[in-house]
CSV table of C-alpha atoms and ligand atoms in Angstrom, one decimal:
chain,number,residue,atom,x,y,z
A,26,MET,CA,-32.1,-20.8,-5.3
A,27,GLU,CA,-29.2,-21.3,-8.0
A,28,ALA,CA,-27.5,-18.2,-9.6
A,29,SER,CA,-29.4,-18.2,-12.7
A,30,MET,CA,-27.7,-18.3,-16.6
A,31,PRO,CA,-28.0,-15.1,-18.2
A,32,LYS,CA,-31.2,-15.0,-21.1
A,33,ARG,CA,-30.2,-15.5,-24.8
A,34,LYS,CA,-32.6,-16.0,-27.8
A,35,GLU,CA,-30.4,-18.7,-29.6
A,36,PRO,CA,-26.9,-20.0,-29.0
A,37,GLY,CA,-24.6,-17.8,-30.8
A,38,LYS,CA,-26.2,-14.7,-30.9
A,39,SER,CA,-27.1,-11.9,-28.7
A,40,LEU,CA,-26.6,-12.5,-24.7
A,41,ARG,CA,-27.8,-10.6,-22.0
A,42,ILE,CA,-25.8,-10.2,-18.3
A,43,LYS,CA,-26.4,-8.7,-15.2
A,44,VAL,CA,-23.1,-7.0,-13.6
A,45,ILE,CA,-22.8,-5.2,-10.4
A,46,SER,CA,-19.9,-3.0,-9.1
A,47,MET,CA,-18.8,-3.3,-5.4
A,48,GLY,CA,-16.4,-2.2,-3.0
A,49,ASN,CA,-16.0,1.1,0.0
A,50,ALA,CA,-17.3,4.3,-1.1
A,51,GLU,CA,-15.3,6.5,-2.8
A,52,VAL,CA,-13.0,3.9,-4.4
A,53,GLY,CA,-13.9,4.4,-7.9
A,54,LYS,CA,-16.3,2.1,-8.9
A,55,SER,CA,-18.8,4.7,-11.0
A,56,CYS,CA,-15.2,6.1,-12.6
A,57,ILE,CA,-14.0,2.7,-13.6
A,58,ILE,CA,-17.5,2.3,-15.3
A,59,LYS,CA,-17.8,5.7,-16.8
A,60,ARG,CA,-13.7,5.7,-17.8
A,61,TYR,CA,-14.8,2.5,-19.9
A,62,CYS,CA,-18.7,3.4,-21.2
A,63,GLU,CA,-18.1,7.1,-21.8
A,64,LYS,CA,-14.3,7.7,-22.2
A,65,ARG,CA,-13.9,10.7,-19.6
A,66,PHE,CA,-13.3,11.1,-15.9
A,67,VAL,CA,-14.4,13.3,-13.4
A,68,ALA,CA,-12.6,14.6,-10.6
A,69,LYS,CA,-15.2,15.8,-8.4
A,70,TYR,CA,-16.5,13.0,-6.3
A,71,LEU,CA,-20.2,12.8,-7.1
A,72,ALA,CA,-21.9,9.7,-4.2
A,73,THR,CA,-24.0,7.2,-5.9
A,74,ILE,CA,-27.3,7.3,-4.6
A,75,GLY,CA,-28.7,3.6,-3.8
A,76,ILE,CA,-28.1,2.5,-7.3
A,77,ASP,CA,-27.2,3.5,-10.9
A,78,TYR,CA,-28.4,1.9,-13.4
A,79,GLY,CA,-26.7,1.5,-17.5
A,80,VAL,CA,-27.2,-0.9,-20.2
A,81,THR,CA,-24.2,-1.2,-22.9
A,82,LYS,CA,-23.7,-3.4,-25.8
A,83,VAL,CA,-19.8,-5.2,-26.2
A,84,TYR,CA,-18.8,-7.6,-28.6
A,85,ILE,CA,-16.8,-10.5,-27.8
A,86,ARG,CA,-15.7,-12.6,-30.7
A,87,ASP,CA,-18.2,-11.3,-32.8
A,88,ARG,CA,-21.2,-12.2,-30.2
A,89,GLU,CA,-23.3,-9.2,-28.9
A,90,ILE,CA,-22.9,-8.8,-25.0
A,91,LYS,CA,-26.2,-6.7,-23.5
A,92,VAL,CA,-24.9,-5.6,-20.4
A,93,ASN,CA,-26.7,-4.6,-17.4
A,94,ILE,CA,-24.2,-2.7,-15.0
A,95,PHE,CA,-25.8,-1.5,-11.4
A,96,ASP,CA,-23.5,0.8,-10.2
A,97,MET,CA,-23.7,0.3,-6.5
A,98,ALA,CA,-23.5,2.7,-3.9
A,99,GLY,CA,-20.2,2.1,-1.4
A,100,HIS,CA,-21.9,3.9,1.6
A,101,PRO,CA,-23.2,1.6,4.2
A,102,PHE,CA,-26.2,4.0,4.6
A,103,PHE,CA,-27.0,2.6,1.4
A,104,TYR,CA,-27.3,-0.8,2.6
A,105,GLU,CA,-31.2,-1.4,2.6
A,106,VAL,CA,-31.3,-0.7,-1.0
A,107,ARG,CA,-28.3,-2.6,-2.3
A,108,ASN,CA,-29.4,-5.8,-1.3
A,109,GLU,CA,-31.9,-6.0,-3.5
A,110,PHE,CA,-29.7,-6.1,-6.5
A,111,TYR,CA,-27.2,-9.0,-5.4
A,112,LYS,CA,-29.6,-12.0,-7.5
A,113,ASP,CA,-29.3,-13.1,-10.8
A,114,THR,CA,-25.6,-11.4,-11.0
A,115,GLN,CA,-23.2,-13.3,-13.7
A,116,GLY,CA,-20.5,-11.0,-12.8
A,117,VAL,CA,-18.9,-8.4,-10.1
A,118,ILE,CA,-16.6,-5.5,-10.4
A,119,LEU,CA,-14.9,-5.5,-6.8
A,120,VAL,CA,-13.0,-2.0,-6.2
A,121,TYR,CA,-10.5,-1.2,-3.6
A,122,ASP,CA,-8.0,2.1,-3.8
A,123,VAL,CA,-4.7,1.4,-3.4
A,124,SER,CA,-4.2,4.5,-1.5
A,125,GLN,CA,-6.6,3.0,1.2
A,126,LYS,CA,-5.6,0.3,3.3
A,127,ASP,CA,-9.1,0.0,4.8
A,128,SER,CA,-10.8,-0.2,1.7
A,129,PHE,CA,-8.3,-3.3,0.4
A,130,GLU,CA,-9.8,-4.8,4.1
A,131,ALA,CA,-13.2,-4.2,3.9
A,132,LEU,CA,-13.3,-6.9,0.1
A,133,ASP,CA,-14.1,-9.7,2.4
A,134,GLY,CA,-16.9,-7.6,4.0
A,135,TRP,CA,-18.3,-7.2,0.8
A,136,LEU,CA,-17.9,-10.7,-0.4
A,137,ALA,CA,-19.9,-11.6,2.9
A,138,GLU,CA,-22.9,-9.3,2.6
A,139,MET,CA,-23.0,-10.6,-0.9
A,140,LYS,CA,-23.2,-13.7,0.4
A,141,GLN,CA,-25.7,-13.3,3.1
A,142,GLU,CA,-28.3,-11.5,0.4
A,143,LEU,CA,-28.2,-14.4,-2.0
A,144,GLY,CA,-28.9,-16.7,1.2
A,145,PRO,CA,-28.4,-20.5,2.2
A,146,HIS,CA,-29.6,-21.7,-1.4
A,147,GLY,CA,-27.7,-18.9,-3.5
A,148,SER,CA,-24.2,-19.5,-5.2
A,149,MET,CA,-21.2,-17.9,-5.3
A,150,GLU,CA,-19.9,-20.6,-7.4
A,151,ASN,CA,-21.4,-19.1,-11.0
A,152,ILE,CA,-20.2,-15.8,-10.8
A,153,ILE,CA,-17.3,-14.2,-12.3
A,154,PHE,CA,-15.6,-11.8,-10.1
A,155,THR,CA,-13.1,-9.1,-11.5
A,156,VAL,CA,-10.7,-7.3,-8.5
A,157,CYS,CA,-10.1,-3.7,-9.8
A,158,ALA,CA,-7.0,-2.2,-7.6
A,159,ASN,CA,-8.1,1.6,-8.6
A,160,LYS,CA,-6.0,4.5,-8.6
A,161,ILE,CA,-2.4,3.4,-9.2
A,162,ASP,CA,-2.1,6.8,-10.7
A,163,CYS,CA,-1.7,7.9,-6.7
A,164,SER,CA,1.6,6.0,-6.9
A,165,LYS,CA,3.0,8.1,-3.9
A,166,HIS,CA,0.4,7.3,-1.6
A,167,ARG,CA,0.0,3.8,-1.9
A,168,CYS,CA,0.0,1.3,0.4
A,169,ILE,CA,-1.2,-2.1,-0.9
A,170,ASP,CA,1.3,-3.5,-3.6
A,171,GLU,CA,0.5,-5.6,-6.6
A,172,SER,CA,1.4,-8.7,-4.6
A,173,GLU,CA,-0.5,-8.4,-1.5
A,174,GLY,CA,-3.6,-7.7,-4.2
A,175,ARG,CA,-3.2,-10.5,-6.5
A,176,LEU,CA,-3.0,-12.8,-4.1
A,177,TRP,CA,-6.0,-11.8,-2.2
A,178,ALA,CA,-7.9,-11.7,-5.8
A,179,GLU,CA,-6.0,-15.1,-7.3
A,180,SER,CA,-6.3,-17.1,-4.3
A,181,ARG,CA,-10.0,-17.0,-4.2
A,182,GLY,CA,-10.3,-17.5,-8.3
A,183,PHE,CA,-10.6,-13.9,-9.2
A,184,LEU,CA,-9.4,-12.0,-11.9
A,185,TYR,CA,-7.1,-8.9,-11.0
A,186,PHE,CA,-6.3,-5.9,-12.6
A,187,GLU,CA,-4.6,-2.5,-11.5
A,188,THR,CA,-6.4,0.1,-13.0
A,189,SER,CA,-6.7,3.7,-13.0
A,190,ALA,CA,-10.0,5.8,-13.7
A,191,GLN,CA,-7.9,8.9,-13.8
A,192,THR,CA,-5.5,7.8,-16.8
A,193,GLY,CA,-7.3,4.9,-18.3
A,194,GLU,CA,-4.6,2.3,-17.2
A,195,GLY,CA,-5.7,-1.2,-16.9
A,196,ILE,CA,-9.9,-0.3,-17.8
A,197,ASN,CA,-10.3,-1.4,-21.1
A,198,GLU,CA,-8.3,-4.6,-20.7
A,199,MET,CA,-10.2,-5.4,-17.3
A,200,PHE,CA,-13.5,-5.2,-19.0
A,201,GLN,CA,-12.4,-7.2,-22.3
A,202,MET,CA,-11.1,-10.4,-20.1
A,203,PHE,CA,-14.0,-9.7,-17.6
A,204,TYR,CA,-16.4,-10.1,-20.2
A,205,SER,CA,-14.8,-12.8,-22.1
A,206,ALA,CA,-14.5,-14.7,-18.7
A,207,ILE,CA,-18.4,-14.2,-18.4
A,208,VAL,CA,-19.1,-15.4,-22.3
A,209,ASP,CA,-16.8,-18.3,-22.0
A,210,PHE,CA,-18.6,-19.8,-18.4
A,211,CYS,CA,-21.9,-19.0,-19.9
A,212,GLU,CA,-21.2,-20.7,-23.4
A,213,ASN,CA,-19.5,-23.8,-21.6
A,214,GLY,CA,-22.7,-24.6,-20.1
A,215,GLY,CA,-22.4,-22.7,-16.8
A,216,LYS,CA,-19.1,-24.6,-15.8
A,217,ARG,CA,-15.4,-23.1,-16.0
A,218,PRO,CA,-13.6,-23.8,-19.1
A,219,LEU,CA,-10.4,-25.4,-18.4
A,220,THR,CA,-8.6,-23.0,-20.3
A,221,ASN,CA,-9.7,-20.2,-17.8
A,222,ILE,CA,-8.1,-22.6,-15.2
A,223,SER,CA,-5.7,-20.2,-12.9
A,224,ILE,CA,-3.0,-21.3,-10.7
A,225,SER,CA,-4.6,-20.1,-7.5
A,226,PHE,CA,-3.6,-20.6,-3.6
A,227,THR,CA,-6.3,-22.3,-1.2
A,228,LYS,CA,-7.4,-19.8,1.3
A,229,GLU,CA,-5.0,-21.5,4.2
A,230,GLN,CA,-2.2,-21.3,1.6
A,231,ALA,CA,-2.4,-17.7,1.3
A,232,ASP,CA,-3.2,-17.2,4.8
A,233,ASN,CA,0.6,-18.4,5.3
A,234,ILE,CA,2.0,-16.6,2.9
A,235,ARG,CA,0.4,-13.2,3.6
A,236,ARG,CA,1.4,-13.9,7.3
A,237,ILE,CA,5.0,-14.6,6.4
A,238,ARG,CA,5.2,-11.4,4.8
A,239,ASN,CA,3.8,-9.1,7.0
A,240,SER,CA,5.6,-10.6,10.0
A,241,LYS,CA,7.4,-8.1,11.7
A,242,ASP,CA,10.6,-10.2,12.3
A,243,SER,CA,12.4,-13.6,11.9
A,244,TRP,CA,10.7,-15.1,15.0
A,245,ASP,CA,6.9,-14.1,13.9
A,246,MET,CA,8.1,-15.3,10.5
A,247,LEU,CA,8.3,-18.7,11.8
A,248,GLY,CA,5.4,-18.3,13.8
A,249,VAL,CA,7.4,-19.5,17.1
A,250,LYS,CA,8.3,-17.1,20.5
A,251,PRO,CA,11.4,-15.7,20.6
A,252,GLY,CA,14.6,-18.0,21.2
A,253,ALA,CA,12.6,-21.3,20.3
A,254,THR,CA,14.7,-24.6,20.0
A,255,ARG,CA,15.6,-25.7,16.5
A,256,GLY,CA,13.5,-29.0,17.2
A,257,ILE,CA,10.1,-26.9,16.3
A,258,VAL,CA,11.6,-24.6,13.8
A,259,ARG,CA,11.2,-24.6,10.2
A,260,SER,CA,12.8,-21.9,8.0
A,261,PRO,CA,10.1,-19.2,6.5
A,262,PHE,CA,11.6,-20.7,3.2
A,263,GLN,CA,11.1,-24.4,3.9
A,264,LEU,CA,7.3,-22.9,5.2
A,265,LEU,CA,7.0,-21.3,1.9
A,266,LYS,CA,8.1,-23.9,-0.2
A,267,GLU,CA,5.8,-26.3,1.3
A,268,THR,CA,2.8,-24.2,0.5
A,269,LEU,CA,3.7,-23.6,-2.8
A,270,THR,CA,4.7,-27.3,-3.2
A,271,HIS,CA,1.1,-27.8,-2.8
A,272,MET,CA,0.0,-25.1,-4.9
A,273,HIS,CA,-2.5,-26.9,-6.8
A,274,CYS,CA,-5.1,-25.5,-9.7
A,275,SER,CA,-8.3,-24.8,-9.1
A,276,THR,CA,-10.9,-22.8,-10.3
A,277,ARG,CA,-12.2,-21.4,-7.5
A,278,GLY,CA,-11.1,-22.4,-4.0
A,279,TYR,CA,-12.5,-20.3,-1.4
A,280,PHE,CA,-16.5,-20.5,-1.7
A,281,GLN,CA,-16.0,-24.5,-2.1
B,323,GTP,P1,-19.7,5.9,-3.6
B,323,GTP,O1,-20.4,6.0,-5.5
B,323,GTP,O2,-19.7,6.7,-3.1
B,323,GTP,O3,-19.9,4.3,-3.5
B,323,GTP,O4,-18.3,6.0,-4.8
B,323,GTP,P2,-17.5,5.2,-6.2
B,323,GTP,O5,-16.4,3.9,-5.7
B,323,GTP,O6,-18.6,5.4,-7.4
B,323,GTP,O7,-16.2,6.7,-6.3
B,323,GTP,P3,-16.5,7.5,-7.5
B,323,GTP,O8,-16.1,6.4,-9.0
B,323,GTP,O9,-17.4,8.8,-7.5
B,323,GTP,O10,-15.2,8.2,-7.1
B,323,GTP,C1,-14.6,9.1,-5.9
B,323,GTP,C2,-13.2,9.7,-6.0
B,323,GTP,O11,-12.1,9.1,-6.6
B,323,GTP,C3,-13.8,11.2,-7.1
B,323,GTP,O12,-13.5,11.9,-6.8
B,323,GTP,C4,-12.7,10.6,-8.6
B,323,GTP,O13,-12.5,11.5,-9.2
B,323,GTP,C5,-11.7,9.8,-8.0
B,323,GTP,N1,-11.2,8.5,-8.5
B,323,GTP,C6,-11.6,7.6,-8.9
B,323,GTP,N2,-11.0,7.0,-9.9
B,323,GTP,C7,-9.6,7.5,-9.4
B,323,GTP,C8,-8.3,6.9,-9.9
B,323,GTP,O14,-8.5,6.0,-10.6
B,323,GTP,N3,-7.4,7.9,-9.7
B,323,GTP,C9,-7.7,9.4,-8.9
B,323,GTP,N4,-6.7,10.1,-8.7
B,323,GTP,N5,-9.0,9.7,-8.5
B,323,GTP,C10,-9.7,8.5,-8.9
B,324,MG,MG1,-20.4,5.5,-7.5
């Protein structure tokens, strides 16, 4: 089944879209939505039970957009409830906590869960993803830096924002760009507009960069055993240069 286009009565008039939130428990999904919709922050953790649903109206370039937001529970316990809600989605807010490495490492698992629930005929190509690197106010405990998060997101053709639901930093900007990208996509008949093309890496290129960044020593960085001869050694900068030289413009590299 193709991911469905949102329903609209007349071109240029009101548009109805469905947006879902995804990410581990306690990363701040509900707080991000609350900060945007209600302009407030709740410090006490109130776990979402299954799904929270809300409707909000926004205006993008004078066009009224009715947004149905399905805020998912991140706890594995609620998988059976969540999996009903992946279909017919136009936008995904994918959240991790910059001070919790496991929440960043879980992002691929969230994409896999969605892909599985959409089934073999479902497509993630028609969905706009925005990644929120949340809780940036907790700078002392930060363990995933901006470049790592941005690389993960942009190598997949996703939007990336640094956010704090507590201070409000990045939240309005994220929603504005996210909704604009969905509207652009819909107005362009389900094709990614050329203006929205982002420079991105293929997954292989991103993996190379990540490996170089995470290597523990120079040998590891080169991808060879200690003592390797000159002939088989390529400098990390050469490797990086090759990767960057082959960098290409694509609207979505990961799901193709
Ligand atoms: P589930 O519903 O269980 O999936 O969790 P969730 O991702 O919706 O998390 P929620 O929004 O409930 O926030 C979890 C906890 O993190 C709460 O105690 C929030 O107050 C706190 N929190 C959320 N966002 C931020 C933030 O940007 N900064 C800080 N310091 N705390 C935050
Ligand atoms: Mg929640």
